[in-house]
Amino acid sequence: MRRREIRVLILRAPGTNCDGETVRAFRDLGVGVDVLHTQRVFKERNLEEYDILVFPGGFSYGDYVRSGAIWAKECEYHIGRDLEHFIDQGKAVLGICNGFQLLVEAGFLPGFEGKARYPQVALANNTTGGYQCRWVHLRHVNRGGCLLTSSLPRDALLRIPVAHGEGRFLLPREVEREYLRRLYENDQLVLRYTKPDGSYAEGEYPHNPNGAYHDIAGICNPEGNVLGLMPHPERAYFGWQLPDWTRCEEPPRYGDGRLILESIVKYVERRF
Amino acid sequence: MRRIKRSPHPFEHYLIELRGASRGELMEVAEALGLGLTPEEMEAIRDYYTLSNRPATDVELQTYDQTWSEHCYHKTFKGVIETPDGVVDGLLKTYIRRVVEELKPRWCLSVFEDNAGIIEFDEEYAIAVKVETHNHPSAIEPFGGAATGTGGVIRDVLGVWADPIACTDVLCFGPLDTPYEALPKGVKHPTYLFRGVVAGIGAYGNNMGIPTVNGAIYFEEGYIGNVVVYAGCVGILRKDEYVRAVKPGDWILLVGGRTGLDGIHGVTFASAELTEESEVVSRPAVQIPNPIEEEKLKRAIRAVAEQHLGSGITDLGGGGLSCAVCETARRYGLGAEVWLDRVPLKYPKMAPWEIWISESQERMLLAVPPQNLEGVLEIFHGEQTEATPIGRYREGGVVEVFHQGVRVAEIDLDSLFKPPRVRRRTTWRPPALEEPSFPMPRDLGEMLKRLLASPNISSREEVIRTYDHEVKGCTVVKPLHGWNAGPSDAAVLKPLRDSWRGLAVSCGLKPRYGRIDPYWMAASAIDEAVRNNVAVGGRRIALLDNFTWGNPEREDRLGALVYACRACYDVARAYGMPFISGKDSLYNESPLGPVTPTLLVTALGIVPDIRRVVTLDLKRAGDPLYIVGVTKPELGGSEYYRLMGFLGASVPKLKPGEAMGIYRRLIEAMDGGLVRACHDLSEGGLAVAAAEMAFTGGLGLEMDAAAVPREGELRLDLLLFSESNGRLLVEVSKGRGGEFEELMGDLPHARVGWVMEGDPLVIQREGEIVVNLPLGELLEAWKTPLGA
């Protein structure tokens, strides 16, 4: 598939607020982008027209109950089957921040045996300092199973900001070990928080900004085409978005966030 | 009460007989209806009804009460003031608005007339900006008060059709370590207020996806009884989207949230002093925030603006529907009819007057030509938010209000918008203050660390991290700069995808100086806001004024206010920078006395190309460091004196001509690529600014105090910590110092040091090392948590 033929759908619900910068980033990559209100998609049932589906950041429906929970249930009810079909075809689904929370609440992630009826993991309240808006260091730990980040070198170190109050990746205590083993076996771990020197944060604040278990910042489904991230790649897309770009004699044109989004586009180019 | 009679209709509605009422009877009526009107105002209203020869209705009297409140009408700023130096015919006209009227800048598109000030951004786009106060509600209910303050100011920007792109917040509290015993009954502890206000501001801005990019937090004893919350918002719009063309027959659309009993008499409350009873009596005056409702509202309003479907718009803030309908009708020279029973309510059985003046949040008023009504309703439906036609504009200057077919009010706009002018007198005597004398501390390095750790200088990171300051991905210079999170002078935004043009947002406030001299306090606040803006490369600067003051009916408070306003004119005129919008909050009094008189100045500058933006962090070892401006023995009200336990008398003054000369040259130097880093000198003076530049950049610095241009006798500690205005530190590219010196010419400047590889910060005087500290230690001191 040629890049300009690729079509990205960015869904939004009341309270979604990172759609603008996500559109800007994808457009810069040369793909076609639509932003649609989720109600319209519920009515038109037109997911089929798209190759990449993005659930962007924000506070859908005020994040009452649990972050992303209301929007997730609404999507399951109206377009649950369509979403499953979309994913079964190998098309790309990306959830950023609130979008990641939605994918977890809807049971698509980690999705050990396909879509789960109930959430299998949680993105819980940060243990430290409440809402956190800060740049973090991340390591791409995936071994190739995540199709969407397969263009990123293994162990690549990335600098991308987070901004959330509920981002602490958590496994159910009684199956913690088992789930972690499965995440490793299925190669579902994608990004982990590190210190500036690249060693894992080991839960240490602020390098791990929310207290996430095993420093987990992003995971994919076993098939590797559904990706959930707490960090915001669209806020680290251009060089001038970096926190220290004014220190560079020649500021970089792009930031590390672009690597992730471009890798998704490349996957679709290759696959279809 | 004899003069108030319930009407026979099946809903709560009263007729009030004012004809022939004495002053005492009028005030009884005012009290029975909960009105904040003065005896003179009640008499003016009585005279109107005597002339019209009919009884008043409760809805009508509530309308007068709302419209004539200090909050809505700014009686003090528009009134006549007798000062010892002559009569001032309107503070706003004489001092604040006069600057823009004299300068007549082409780039000011709408000033002091609409919900927000509007200035040109580039050929196609304009910037809208407003800063509000929300002090009274925040003192009662800090989370809700601060959140609705933010929500309200965002609606002000939506109220000129603009897309909100950034928020600001400036907060003043009592010291966090204030002992509980020191609090009078009814006054809440500063720590409680601080946590609540910060959480409220963060919750609203974050939920709406508007980055909070600039602000300040100030701690001072004068705020224990009166917390101060300023919330600002900046928006962008295409110039052709700014539509104001309401015609007779246009629909009045109430859009957004539903109307309830929250926020009844909010403006009356905001125009009164806080007392022990405020908690019980005024809790209903505080509104309830729902940011997601406003997020939907924003999307819909922007869609209406982009498609040019509306003919007018305004925010429903203080006074609710009553102010919004009457003010818009007045603005377009029209009248209106409104059917209150069509207003969607949160619960049934609200009285007409309550519906009419409720300040429930997340509501706005749109004017829509009949042929566009369907299109507009569809847009709101698509965003899952309500839009209800509740009336129409029509010819004639009368607003008629109906409920269930009954006319409950007939308001003559000529009479409504001619309140009796307030006439007030002032006296102001300078306080008797002395300059302290104390021996110079032996260890100035230790003093520097203590200053860095003091509550008015230390890092605000724990607060700023809880605000999303990067959502929208346009924050080019963030409030916390670099990986060490140093304190940026101003935030810079890049609002347009296809343009490198940037907007610099900064602020200045110097409350402690106000305890010495209100004139120099105001002058210093303006200079600080401007200096901060210049430090990142901002120019063509526009200013906003926000006064928080005590009761203006007391002569000393008003006298100080007049001096502060005078400084606003003098300095802004000399700088050639107009005020484009403002807001005052008076009557900030508590059982502890008046609030510390506070002027917040917000500055908006243009950065022609953000690739040229300058930040505060030291960048390259070997670069020379310059200071511009003169250091004087001006430590009155300084943080250093405060640390030593003094207030002092030598408040920093300002020579606007000289300062502006320096700023102009500095901008030239930046445009010429000479400047690698720049930082403003404010609280804590030279030593603090140097330390901040060093630890933000992670580079050492060697400075010679003897080289600093100065005036008057200055002991070393005073030289390092003086807060004289008009000064900045500038890192100049290696080898270009000569060019810089030539450019600065005879304006005060001097090379004071060099950037060094790695640690430490060294300050010496004539070979004697007086400060020698590793950057880590300075950074650690600066990052002392608030309240620790």
XYZ file of N, CA and C in Angstrom, chain B residues 21-225:
615
model
N -41.584 55.181 48.770
C -40.849 54.503 49.849
C -39.742 55.408 50.383
N -39.562 55.370 51.691
C -38.469 56.139 52.294
C -37.167 55.358 52.147
N -36.037 56.007 52.459
C -34.752 55.369 52.362
C -34.706 54.089 53.222
N -35.276 54.221 54.409
C -35.300 53.068 55.321
C -36.104 51.916 54.733
N -37.266 52.260 54.163
C -38.099 51.214 53.574
C -37.406 50.571 52.371
N -36.715 51.416 51.590
C -36.000 50.888 50.424
C -34.956 49.865 50.856
N -34.247 50.189 51.941
C -33.201 49.283 52.389
C -33.791 48.008 52.986
N -35.016 48.128 53.537
C -35.696 46.915 54.014
C -36.014 45.999 52.833
N -36.468 46.618 51.740
C -36.755 45.835 50.525
C -35.479 45.155 50.043
N -34.389 45.941 50.003
C -33.114 45.395 49.510
C -32.699 44.191 50.349
N -32.877 44.333 51.651
C -32.450 43.238 52.506
C -33.333 42.003 52.328
N -34.634 42.251 52.200
C -35.553 41.128 52.046
C -35.277 40.344 50.768
N -34.844 41.042 49.706
C -34.588 40.370 48.435
C -33.120 39.936 48.295
N -32.298 40.241 49.289
C -30.884 39.876 49.225
C -30.107 40.717 48.232
N -30.504 41.975 48.060
C -29.815 42.840 47.091
C -28.641 43.554 47.748
N -27.583 43.800 46.974
C -26.404 44.496 47.511
C -26.396 45.968 47.149
N -27.540 46.518 46.749
C -27.579 47.910 46.269
C -27.453 48.898 47.427
N -26.868 50.057 47.147
C -26.683 51.086 48.164
C -27.963 51.927 48.267
N -28.111 52.714 49.338
C -29.296 53.581 49.460
C -29.454 54.522 48.267
N -28.350 55.085 47.780
C -28.442 56.007 46.637
C -28.974 55.277 45.412
N -28.494 54.052 45.241
C -28.927 53.292 44.068
C -30.394 52.901 44.195
N -30.805 52.517 45.406
C -32.214 52.163 45.605
C -33.109 53.379 45.330
N -32.628 54.530 45.722
C -33.418 55.751 45.474
C -33.543 56.034 43.982
N -32.452 55.819 43.257
C -32.487 56.037 41.809
C -33.514 55.096 41.170
N -33.540 53.856 41.674
C -34.494 52.881 41.133
C -35.931 53.305 41.486
N -36.115 53.741 42.743
C -37.441 54.209 43.151
C -37.915 55.345 42.241
N -37.005 56.265 41.934
C -37.385 57.397 41.104
C -37.807 56.935 39.712
N -37.113 55.925 39.208
C -37.486 55.410 37.890
C -38.906 54.846 37.912
N -39.211 54.067 38.967
C -40.551 53.450 39.026
C -41.635 54.485 39.338
N -41.269 55.534 40.043
C -42.218 56.621 40.291
C -42.578 57.278 38.961
N -41.553 57.492 38.148
C -41.751 58.107 36.838
C -42.557 57.186 35.928
N -42.273 55.903 35.971
C -42.989 54.930 35.133
C -44.367 54.642 35.707
N -44.543 55.043 36.975
C -45.822 54.873 37.656
C -46.321 53.428 37.669
N -45.470 52.534 38.140
C -45.885 51.137 38.297
C -45.012 50.483 39.356
N -45.499 49.372 39.923
C -44.646 48.655 40.873
C -43.525 47.922 40.145
N -42.454 47.631 40.853
C -41.356 46.844 40.280
C -41.651 45.364 40.496
N -40.976 44.501 39.716
C -41.078 43.059 39.978
C -39.759 42.570 40.561
N -39.825 41.411 41.207
C -38.586 40.868 41.784
C -37.531 40.622 40.702
N -37.975 40.164 39.529
C -37.036 39.882 38.432
C -36.323 41.166 38.015
N -37.086 42.267 37.973
C -36.489 43.548 37.567
C -35.453 44.021 38.586
N -35.839 43.974 39.868
C -34.916 44.479 40.892
C -33.646 43.622 40.949
N -33.809 42.319 40.758
C -32.619 41.454 40.726
C -31.729 41.836 39.554
N -32.327 42.236 38.447
C -31.542 42.641 37.280
C -30.710 43.879 37.592
N -31.347 44.856 38.237
C -30.598 46.063 38.629
C -29.462 45.690 39.575
N -29.758 44.814 40.516
C -28.762 44.425 41.511
C -27.542 43.803 40.831
N -27.790 42.914 39.875
C -26.687 42.245 39.186
C -25.887 43.253 38.355
N -26.625 44.034 37.562
C -25.950 44.918 36.610
C -25.170 46.018 37.316
N -25.694 46.481 38.437
C -25.031 47.591 39.122
C -23.996 47.134 40.149
N -23.751 45.850 40.230
C -22.778 45.385 41.218
C -21.379 45.832 40.798
N -20.503 45.957 41.772
C -19.110 46.306 41.497
C -18.523 45.317 40.498
N -18.871 44.036 40.688
C -18.338 42.966 39.854
C -18.686 43.179 38.382
N -19.930 43.579 38.106
C -20.358 43.703 36.712
C -20.098 45.093 36.135
N -20.281 46.120 36.944
C -20.249 47.467 36.374
C -18.949 48.226 36.669
N -18.155 47.726 37.599
C -16.889 48.383 37.955
C -17.117 49.842 38.313
N -18.019 50.029 39.287
C -18.435 51.365 39.693
C -17.252 52.226 40.112
N -16.328 51.600 40.859
C -15.210 52.379 41.375
C -14.322 52.865 40.237
N -14.027 51.967 39.289
C -13.138 52.351 38.186
C -13.794 53.334 37.229
N -15.147 53.379 37.254
C -15.830 54.313 36.365
C -16.279 55.579 37.110
N -16.183 55.545 38.426
C -16.714 56.645 39.228
C -15.814 57.878 39.277
N -16.308 58.877 39.996
C -15.554 60.118 40.177
C -14.795 60.020 41.498
N -13.510 60.327 41.468
C -12.716 60.202 42.683
C -12.049 61.539 43.014
N -12.308 61.986 44.223
C -11.662 63.230 44.664
C -10.386 62.877 45.405
N -9.260 63.270 44.843
C -7.983 62.993 45.490
C -7.379 64.310 45.953
N -6.376 64.240 46.819
C -5.727 65.485 47.257
C -5.113 66.251 46.080
N -4.801 65.545 44.967
C -4.196 66.226 43.810
C -5.231 66.575 42.748
N -6.509 66.525 43.075
C -7.521 66.883 42.093
C -8.482 65.742 41.836
N -9.473 66.022 40.984
C -10.531 65.047 40.731
C -10.136 64.128 39.574
N -10.328 62.827 39.777
C -10.088 61.862 38.705
C -11.437 61.415 38.180
N -11.684 61.681 36.909
C -12.983 61.363 36.331
C -12.918 59.974 35.685
N -12.949 58.938 36.523
C -12.897 57.568 36.016
C -11.477 57.050 35.922
N -11.133 56.122 36.806
C -9.757 55.579 36.802
C -9.462 54.854 35.501
N -10.443 54.096 35.040
C -10.251 53.303 33.833
C -9.938 54.199 32.643
N -10.782 55.229 32.500
C -10.639 56.140 31.368
C -9.349 56.949 31.493
N -9.092 57.459 32.695
C -8.004 58.410 32.878
C -6.621 57.749 32.819
N -6.527 56.526 33.335
C -5.185 55.936 33.446
C -4.982 54.673 32.612
N -5.974 53.801 32.571
C -5.725 52.493 31.966
C -6.009 52.523 30.469
N -7.230 52.962 30.120
C -7.605 52.918 28.711
C -6.941 54.046 27.919
N -6.513 55.058 28.641
C -5.946 56.216 27.952
C -4.690 55.842 27.153
N -3.938 54.862 27.651
C -2.695 54.497 26.952
C -3.009 54.063 25.526
N -3.978 53.170 25.382
C -4.291 52.661 24.046
C -4.944 53.761 23.204
N -5.688 54.644 23.862
C -6.325 55.720 23.102
C -5.296 56.708 22.563
N -4.223 56.895 23.314
C -3.184 57.813 22.833
C -2.255 57.151 21.820
N -1.941 55.873 22.064
C -0.993 55.193 21.172
C -1.655 54.792 19.853
N -2.957 54.487 19.933
C -3.715 54.025 18.757
C -2.970 52.998 17.920
N -2.553 51.871 18.514
C -1.820 50.907 17.692
C -2.771 50.205 16.713
N -2.310 50.043 15.494
C -3.093 49.425 14.429
C -3.429 47.970 14.784
N -2.561 47.360 15.590
C -2.710 45.928 15.854
C -3.675 45.620 16.995
N -4.219 46.648 17.624
C -5.234 46.409 18.654
C -6.598 46.366 17.980
N -7.236 45.198 17.955
C -8.469 45.059 17.195
C -9.709 45.329 18.038
N -9.684 44.940 19.294
C -10.820 45.220 20.183
C -10.290 45.267 21.602
N -10.409 46.418 22.243
C -9.883 46.551 23.604
C -10.958 47.067 24.546
N -10.991 46.523 25.744
C -11.894 46.978 26.814
C -13.360 47.051 26.392
N -13.789 46.283 25.391
C -15.213 46.389 25.056
C -15.891 45.028 25.064
N -15.182 43.989 24.666
C -15.824 42.683 24.577
C -15.379 41.808 25.744
N -15.779 40.531 25.703
C -15.419 39.605 26.776
C -13.913 39.498 26.967
N -13.154 39.653 25.881
C -11.703 39.546 25.949
C -11.092 40.587 25.036
N -9.839 40.970 25.305
C -9.124 41.885 24.424
C -8.644 41.120 23.193
N -8.646 41.785 22.033
C -8.240 41.092 20.810
C -7.151 41.905 20.107
N -6.051 41.220 19.822
C -4.950 41.876 19.108
C -4.561 41.034 17.903
N -3.868 41.677 16.986
C -3.464 40.969 15.777
C -2.333 39.990 16.088
N -2.380 38.810 15.477
C -1.254 37.882 15.585
C -0.438 37.923 14.305
N -1.081 37.629 13.181
C -0.443 37.864 11.885
C -1.516 38.388 10.946
N -1.275 38.343 9.647
C -2.237 38.959 8.736
C -3.611 38.309 8.834
N -3.604 36.996 9.097
C -4.851 36.256 9.036
C -5.477 36.035 10.424
N -4.651 35.920 11.420
C -5.137 35.502 12.733
C -5.030 36.590 13.790
N -5.892 36.452 14.805
C -5.864 37.364 15.948
C -5.755 36.552 17.231
N -5.271 37.209 18.276
C -5.160 36.596 19.598
C -6.182 37.259 20.526
N -6.902 36.443 21.283
C -7.832 36.978 22.277
C -7.299 36.609 23.653
N -7.441 37.516 24.598
C -6.893 37.223 25.930
C -7.715 37.887 27.021
N -7.821 37.181 28.133
C -8.545 37.714 29.283
C -7.942 37.106 30.546
N -7.861 37.901 31.581
C -7.465 37.390 32.897
C -8.533 37.823 33.897
N -8.974 36.888 34.715
C -10.062 37.123 35.670
C -9.577 36.889 37.089
N -10.326 37.422 38.043
C -10.069 37.069 39.437
C -11.199 36.167 39.910
N -10.905 35.267 40.811
C -11.959 34.454 41.413
C -11.642 34.254 42.891
N -11.455 35.385 43.582
C -10.966 35.345 44.963
C -12.018 34.882 45.961
N -13.169 35.525 45.943
C -14.172 35.234 46.964
C -14.610 33.771 46.950
N -14.999 33.222 45.787
C -15.421 31.814 45.788
C -14.307 30.890 46.267
N -13.057 31.206 45.907
C -11.949 30.323 46.271
C -11.687 30.336 47.776
N -12.065 31.434 48.428
C -11.867 31.506 49.878
C -12.855 30.602 50.600
N -14.015 30.386 49.998
C -15.060 29.558 50.611
C -14.865 28.097 50.214
N -14.663 27.875 48.901
C -14.580 26.513 48.396
C -13.455 26.491 47.367
N -12.206 26.237 47.809
C -11.057 26.462 46.926
C -11.090 25.662 45.618
N -11.469 24.394 45.672
C -11.462 23.603 44.439
C -12.479 24.150 43.436
N -13.721 24.286 43.880
C -14.778 24.760 42.988
C -14.545 26.203 42.562
N -14.078 27.023 43.487
C -13.839 28.429 43.178
C -12.782 28.599 42.104
N -11.667 27.892 42.259
C -10.577 28.024 41.292
C -10.966 27.390 39.960
N -11.613 26.228 40.022
C -11.984 25.546 38.782
C -12.959 26.386 37.971
N -13.962 26.964 38.639
C -14.927 27.765 37.890
C -14.314 29.089 37.446
N -13.279 29.542 38.145
C -12.543 30.718 37.671
C -11.904 30.425 36.331
N -11.259 29.270 36.245
C -10.642 28.869 34.983
C -11.719 28.669 33.921
N -12.790 27.977 34.289
C -13.874 27.744 33.332
C -14.457 29.048 32.819
N -14.591 30.017 33.714
C -15.175 31.299 33.339
C -14.294 32.073 32.377
N -13.016 32.066 32.620
C -12.137 32.866 31.760
C -11.972 32.183 30.399
N -12.062 30.871 30.373
C -12.037 30.172 29.078
C -13.274 30.583 28.274
N -14.421 30.704 28.960
C -15.639 31.127 28.246
C -15.541 32.580 27.780
N -14.780 33.398 28.504
C -14.573 34.770 28.038
C -13.893 34.769 26.677
N -12.946 33.854 26.516
C -12.221 33.771 25.247
C -13.115 33.155 24.170
N -13.884 32.127 24.544
C -14.878 31.581 23.606
C -15.891 32.665 23.243
N -16.087 33.603 24.175
C -17.082 34.664 24.012
C -16.708 35.704 22.975
N -15.538 35.564 22.360
C -15.212 36.379 21.176
C -14.902 35.421 20.017
N -15.472 34.226 20.097
C -15.370 33.192 19.058
C -14.001 32.540 18.967
N -13.091 32.810 19.920
C -11.718 32.318 19.778
C -11.567 30.894 20.311
N -10.552 30.212 19.829
C -10.220 28.867 20.267
C -9.202 28.976 21.398
N -9.560 28.577 22.607
C -8.619 28.725 23.727
C -7.396 27.829 23.555
N -6.192 28.401 23.652
C -4.983 27.600 23.426
C -4.063 27.555 24.640
N -4.286 28.396 25.635
C -3.414 28.345 26.811
C -4.095 29.009 27.996
N -3.786 28.533 29.175
C -4.272 29.146 30.405
C -3.093 29.649 31.236
N -3.373 30.634 32.083
C -2.381 31.099 33.044
C -3.037 31.107 34.421
N -2.233 31.052 35.454
C -2.811 31.157 36.788
C -1.808 31.789 37.726
N -2.266 32.768 38.458
C -1.428 33.438 39.446
C -2.161 33.378 40.781
N -1.498 32.829 41.782
C -2.164 32.526 43.045
C -1.400 33.143 44.205
N -2.123 33.719 45.152
C -1.496 34.296 46.340
C -2.141 33.713 47.594
N -1.302 33.198 48.462
C -1.784 32.574 49.697
C -1.050 33.152 50.903
N -1.619 32.911 52.079
C -0.874 33.151 53.296
C 0.253 32.125 53.386
N 1.263 32.388 54.216
C 2.354 31.424 54.359
C 1.805 30.055 54.767
N 2.369 28.989 54.176
C 1.836 27.648 54.436
C 2.094 27.211 55.881
N 3.049 27.871 56.549
C 3.325 27.478 57.934
C 2.595 28.363 58.947
N 1.567 29.085 58.494
C 0.764 29.900 59.412
C 0.173 29.008 60.507
N 0.363 29.360 61.777
C -0.225 28.528 62.835
C -1.745 28.628 62.828
N -2.395 27.517 63.114
C -3.864 27.477 63.109
C -4.453 28.501 64.080
N -3.751 28.716 65.207
C -4.280 29.637 66.216
C -4.389 31.061 65.664
N -3.579 31.368 64.645
C -3.576 32.735 64.119
C -4.760 32.989 63.202
N -5.539 31.966 62.892
C -6.638 32.135 61.944
C -7.914 32.541 62.677
N -8.536 33.635 62.249
C -9.827 33.990 62.844
C -10.884 32.978 62.412
N -11.988 32.983 63.114
C -13.080 32.071 62.803
C -13.547 32.291 61.363
N -13.769 31.226 60.641
C -14.281 31.353 59.271
C -13.187 31.449 58.222
N -11.936 31.666 58.639
C -10.835 31.748 57.673
C -10.171 30.382 57.572
N -10.012 29.904 56.347
C -9.456 28.566 56.156
C -7.941 28.612 56.071
N -7.301 27.521 56.448
C -5.835 27.498 56.493
C -5.231 27.581 55.087
N -4.139 28.353 54.947
C -3.521 28.504 53.631
C -3.183 27.171 52.952
N -2.770 26.180 53.712
C -2.414 24.901 53.089
C -3.645 24.254 52.462
N -4.776 24.326 53.159
C -6.021 23.789 52.625
C -6.411 24.523 51.342
N -6.307 25.857 51.382
C -6.672 26.657 50.211
C -5.724 26.368 49.055
N -4.436 26.291 49.367
C -3.402 26.043 48.353
C -3.670 24.721 47.631
N -3.853 23.651 48.396
C -4.088 22.338 47.768
C -5.361 22.362 46.922
N -6.408 22.950 47.477
C -7.690 22.964 46.772
C -7.638 23.784 45.494
N -7.049 24.965 45.583
C -6.997 25.856 44.420
C -6.159 25.222 43.310
N -4.998 24.697 43.672
C -4.116 24.086 42.666
C -4.835 22.909 41.994
N -5.509 22.092 42.799
C -6.217 20.946 42.233
C -7.354 21.409 41.324
N -8.033 22.475 41.721
C -9.151 22.976 40.914
C -8.698 23.497 39.571
N -7.610 24.278 39.574
C -7.099 24.831 38.317
C -6.632 23.710 37.407
N -5.877 22.765 37.980
C -5.372 21.642 37.184
C -6.524 20.841 36.606
N -7.513 20.540 37.436
C -8.603 19.682 36.979
C -9.316 20.307 35.786
N -9.578 21.604 35.856
C -10.348 22.208 34.770
C -9.543 22.295 33.473
N -8.328 22.850 33.578
C -7.491 23.008 32.382
C -7.144 21.663 31.767
N -6.754 20.714 32.596
C -6.370 19.400 32.088
C -7.537 18.723 31.391
N -8.693 18.751 32.040
C -9.854 18.089 31.457
C -10.261 18.709 30.138
N -10.092 20.017 30.026
C -10.475 20.667 28.774
C -9.399 20.566 27.716
N -8.208 20.110 28.120
C -7.135 19.986 27.143
C -6.552 21.322 26.737
N -6.501 22.240 27.694
C -5.866 23.533 27.432
C -4.644 23.624 28.335
N -3.461 23.799 27.759
C -2.265 23.790 28.592
C -2.191 25.007 29.512
N -1.807 24.785 30.752
C -1.565 25.887 31.691
C -0.070 26.200 31.617
N 0.280 27.326 31.013
C 1.669 27.533 30.605
C 2.435 28.571 31.403
N 1.736 29.434 32.109
C 2.454 30.508 32.798
C 1.704 30.882 34.054
N 2.435 31.405 35.026
C 1.771 31.820 36.252
C 2.767 32.141 37.335
N 2.256 32.262 38.538
C 3.099 32.561 39.684
C 2.358 32.129 40.942
N 3.119 31.853 41.984
C 2.524 31.584 43.296
C 3.261 32.450 44.294
N 2.513 33.175 45.086
C 3.135 34.124 46.005
C 2.572 33.913 47.402
N 3.465 33.918 48.378
C 3.029 33.731 49.762
C 3.307 34.996 50.562
N 2.281 35.449 51.292
C 2.451 36.686 52.054
C 1.385 36.734 53.141
N 1.707 37.315 54.244
C 0.779 37.347 55.379
C -0.555 37.988 55.009
N -0.514 39.016 54.141
C -1.724 39.747 53.781
C -2.750 38.912 53.038
N -2.388 37.686 52.669
C -3.328 36.831 51.943
C -3.966 35.768 52.839
N -3.644 35.786 54.126
C -4.207 34.756 55.002
C -5.728 34.832 54.998
N -6.253 36.028 55.132
C -7.708 36.184 55.167
C -8.336 36.316 53.797
